PDB file of C-alpha atoms in Angstrom:
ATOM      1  CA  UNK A   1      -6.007  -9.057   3.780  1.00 56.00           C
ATOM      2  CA  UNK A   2      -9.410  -8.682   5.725  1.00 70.00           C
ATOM      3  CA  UNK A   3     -11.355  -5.492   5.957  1.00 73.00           C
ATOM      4  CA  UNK A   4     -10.451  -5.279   9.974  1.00 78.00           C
ATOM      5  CA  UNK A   5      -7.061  -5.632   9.564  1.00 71.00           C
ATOM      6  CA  UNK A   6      -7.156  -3.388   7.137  1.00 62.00           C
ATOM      7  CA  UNK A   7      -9.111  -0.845  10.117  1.00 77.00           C
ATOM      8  CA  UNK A   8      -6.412  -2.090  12.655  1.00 78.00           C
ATOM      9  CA  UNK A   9      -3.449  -1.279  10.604  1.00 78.00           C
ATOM     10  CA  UNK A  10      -3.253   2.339   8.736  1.00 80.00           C
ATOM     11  CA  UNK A  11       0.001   2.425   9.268  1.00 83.00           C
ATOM     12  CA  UNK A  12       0.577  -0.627   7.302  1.00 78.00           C
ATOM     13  CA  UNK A  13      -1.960  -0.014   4.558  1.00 77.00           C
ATOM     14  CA  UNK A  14      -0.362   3.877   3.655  1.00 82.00           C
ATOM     15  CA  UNK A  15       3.060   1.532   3.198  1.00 85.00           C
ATOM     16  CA  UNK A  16       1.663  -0.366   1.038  1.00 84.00           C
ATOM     17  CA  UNK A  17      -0.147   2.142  -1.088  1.00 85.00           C
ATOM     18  CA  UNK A  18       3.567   3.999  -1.418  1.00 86.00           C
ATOM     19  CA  UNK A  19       4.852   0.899  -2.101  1.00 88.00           C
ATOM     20  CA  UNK A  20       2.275   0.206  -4.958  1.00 89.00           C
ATOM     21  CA  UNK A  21       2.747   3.521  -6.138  1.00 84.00           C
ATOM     22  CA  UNK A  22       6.578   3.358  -6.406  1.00 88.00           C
ATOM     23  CA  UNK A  23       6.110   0.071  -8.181  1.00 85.00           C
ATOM     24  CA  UNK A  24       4.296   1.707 -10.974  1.00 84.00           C
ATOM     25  CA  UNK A  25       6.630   4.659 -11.069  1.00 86.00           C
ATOM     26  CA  UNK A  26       8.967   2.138 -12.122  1.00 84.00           C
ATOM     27  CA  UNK A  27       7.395   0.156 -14.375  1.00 85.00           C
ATOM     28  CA  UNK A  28       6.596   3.823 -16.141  1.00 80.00           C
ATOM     29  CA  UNK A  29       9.952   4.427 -16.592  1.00 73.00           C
TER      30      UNK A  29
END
């Protein structure tokens, strides 16, 4: 994923960070 996009979309990139962060929740547990 580009930088811009990344500009464009905060939306999209706070998603993703909960999703990465629920991903390693998991994998903690």
């Amino acid at each position: 994923m580009s930088v811009t996009s990344l500009k464009l979309n905060p939306d999209l990139v706070g998603r993703m960070s909960l999703q990465t962060a629920t991903i390693q929740e998991i994998n903690e547990l």
